[in-house]
Amino acid sequence: MRLTTFSDYALRVLMYLGANGGELATIGDIASAYGISANHLMKVVHRLAQGGYVETLRGKGGGMRLARRPEAIGLGALLRDTEEKRLVECFDGASPGCRLEGSCVLRGVLSGALEAFFAVLDRYTLADLLGPRRKLAKLLVIAPPPAHGRARRASP
C-alpha cells in the first residue's frame, strides 16, 4: 500500500507543527521547509483544521499550530481521515457486474489487510514521530523560540 501525497503532506504539516513547539507557523514556512508547493498545502491544512488537528489564526501575525497535544493525535485516526479506504473497486460496490461476485474472497482478504495496517498505526501518535524534536527542528530550519515570547517565523 502506498500513502497518497495528501496523507504524506498531512503528516509533514503535523510533524513540522509538533517540532515547532506550539509557536505559530504559516503555510509558507512549512512549504519552504519541505520544498513543496504552498498551494498543495492549503487544501491539506484546511482539512486538518476541519478535523480538529490544527488551529488556524487569521490576520497579521496569524498562522497555525497544533490543536491537540501530539500524544492525542493518533496516526491511525489521522490516516483514516486522509486516505481512501478502498483498495479495489468492489470495496464499496462501485464495480457492478463483477464476474467473481458471490464467490470472491479477495475483498475479505484485502479488507483484513487494510484493517491490520490501521491497527498497527493505531499504536502510534504524533508524539512518537517527534522523538528527535531538536534534530527535526534543525532539519526543518525552525528557529529557536524568542526570549520575549512573540510568535516567530522560520528562516527562509
XYZ file of C-alpha atoms in Angstrom:
156
model
C 0.000 0.000 0.000
C 1.202 3.486 -0.755
C 0.023 6.607 1.038
C -1.408 9.419 -1.036
C 0.519 12.665 -1.354
C -2.312 14.260 0.628
C -1.630 11.985 3.617
C 2.113 12.438 3.259
C 1.686 16.216 3.387
C -0.725 15.967 6.322
C 1.902 14.045 8.280
C 4.589 16.554 7.289
C 2.455 19.507 8.407
C 1.756 17.904 11.774
C 5.396 16.944 12.282
C 6.504 20.491 11.484
C 3.966 21.982 13.882
C 4.890 19.449 16.558
C 8.581 20.246 16.193
C 7.710 23.953 16.256
C 6.900 23.809 19.958
C 3.482 25.450 19.898
C 4.661 28.531 18.018
C 2.649 29.787 15.065
C 3.769 28.763 11.593
C 2.496 29.665 8.154
C 1.841 27.520 5.120
C 4.778 29.331 3.522
C 7.047 28.316 6.406
C 6.102 24.666 6.002
C 6.246 24.690 2.199
C 9.701 26.256 2.351
C 10.944 23.786 4.949
C 9.958 20.792 2.814
C 10.453 22.331 -0.624
C 6.839 21.668 -1.640
C 4.050 23.766 -3.104
C 2.175 26.084 -0.740
C -0.901 25.678 -2.954
C -0.976 21.937 -2.276
C -0.607 22.545 1.443
C -3.596 24.907 1.612
C -6.061 22.106 0.951
C -4.270 19.806 3.406
C -4.221 22.437 6.165
C -7.907 23.200 5.571
C -8.783 19.532 6.044
C -6.550 19.245 9.132
C -8.292 22.290 10.626
C -11.723 20.807 9.868
C -10.643 17.581 11.565
C -9.507 19.401 14.695
C -5.826 18.587 14.255
C -4.728 22.155 13.532
C -5.825 25.510 14.904
C -5.596 28.404 12.455
C -5.418 32.086 13.291
C -6.137 34.649 10.571
C -4.797 38.129 10.113
C -1.499 39.831 10.689
C 0.702 37.666 12.838
C -1.585 34.699 12.177
C -0.656 31.175 11.297
C -1.357 27.726 12.622
C -0.359 25.379 15.401
C -1.437 22.012 16.681
C -4.947 22.000 18.105
C -4.174 18.949 20.263
C -1.183 17.644 22.129
C 0.965 15.364 19.935
C 0.113 12.458 22.264
C -3.567 12.932 21.389
C -3.090 12.702 17.615
C -3.286 9.049 16.649
C -1.702 8.111 13.345
C -4.354 5.510 12.573
C -7.180 8.016 13.045
C -5.350 10.645 11.011
C -4.764 8.321 8.077
C -8.323 7.042 8.234
C -9.324 10.704 7.811
C -6.971 11.376 4.903
C -6.650 8.103 3.000
C -9.088 6.461 0.651
C -10.023 3.176 2.256
C -10.861 1.406 -0.971
C -8.047 -0.828 -2.193
C -10.122 -2.228 -5.059
C -13.324 -1.059 -6.729
C -15.523 -3.729 -5.188
C -14.926 -2.435 -1.632
C -17.847 -0.068 -1.935
C -19.944 -1.861 -4.528
C -18.774 0.515 -7.256
C -17.866 -2.382 -9.508
C -21.218 -3.637 -10.792
C -21.230 -6.876 -12.658
C -18.011 -8.285 -11.259
C -17.610 -11.800 -12.636
C -16.363 -13.015 -9.254
C -19.274 -11.622 -7.214
C -20.609 -14.230 -4.849
C -17.510 -16.411 -4.794
C -14.606 -13.990 -4.431
C -12.648 -13.995 -1.201
C -10.218 -11.281 -2.308
C -12.356 -8.482 -0.869
C -12.258 -10.106 2.581
C -8.518 -10.712 2.411
C -7.786 -7.131 1.387
C -10.200 -5.726 3.985
C -8.373 -7.692 6.670
C -5.005 -6.452 5.417
C -6.225 -2.855 5.455
C -7.544 -3.212 8.999
C -4.201 -4.740 10.081
C -2.407 -1.758 8.526
C -4.565 0.683 10.507
C -4.286 -1.431 13.671
C -0.502 -1.019 13.616
C -0.845 2.741 13.051
C -3.322 2.922 15.957
C -0.424 2.067 18.284
C 1.406 5.298 17.408
C 0.813 9.009 17.872
C 2.364 12.158 16.502
C 4.470 12.266 19.678
C 6.191 9.063 18.546
C 7.262 10.797 15.337
C 8.641 13.775 17.244
C 11.158 11.905 19.381
C 14.148 13.725 17.915
C 12.496 17.204 18.108
C 15.732 19.177 18.135
C 17.031 17.312 15.109
C 13.719 17.780 13.306
C 13.681 21.486 14.108
C 17.233 21.852 12.816
C 16.482 19.919 9.617
C 13.336 21.965 9.026
C 15.136 25.243 9.830
C 12.829 26.118 12.703
C 14.349 28.961 14.687
C 14.595 28.641 18.480
C 11.812 30.451 20.348
C 12.481 34.137 21.008
C 13.191 35.173 24.566
C 10.375 37.732 24.569
C 7.667 35.147 23.693
C 6.331 36.684 20.457
C 5.397 34.481 17.533
C 8.275 33.771 15.196
C 8.692 32.606 11.672
C 11.148 30.091 10.303
C 14.172 31.325 8.440
C 13.858 31.207 4.647
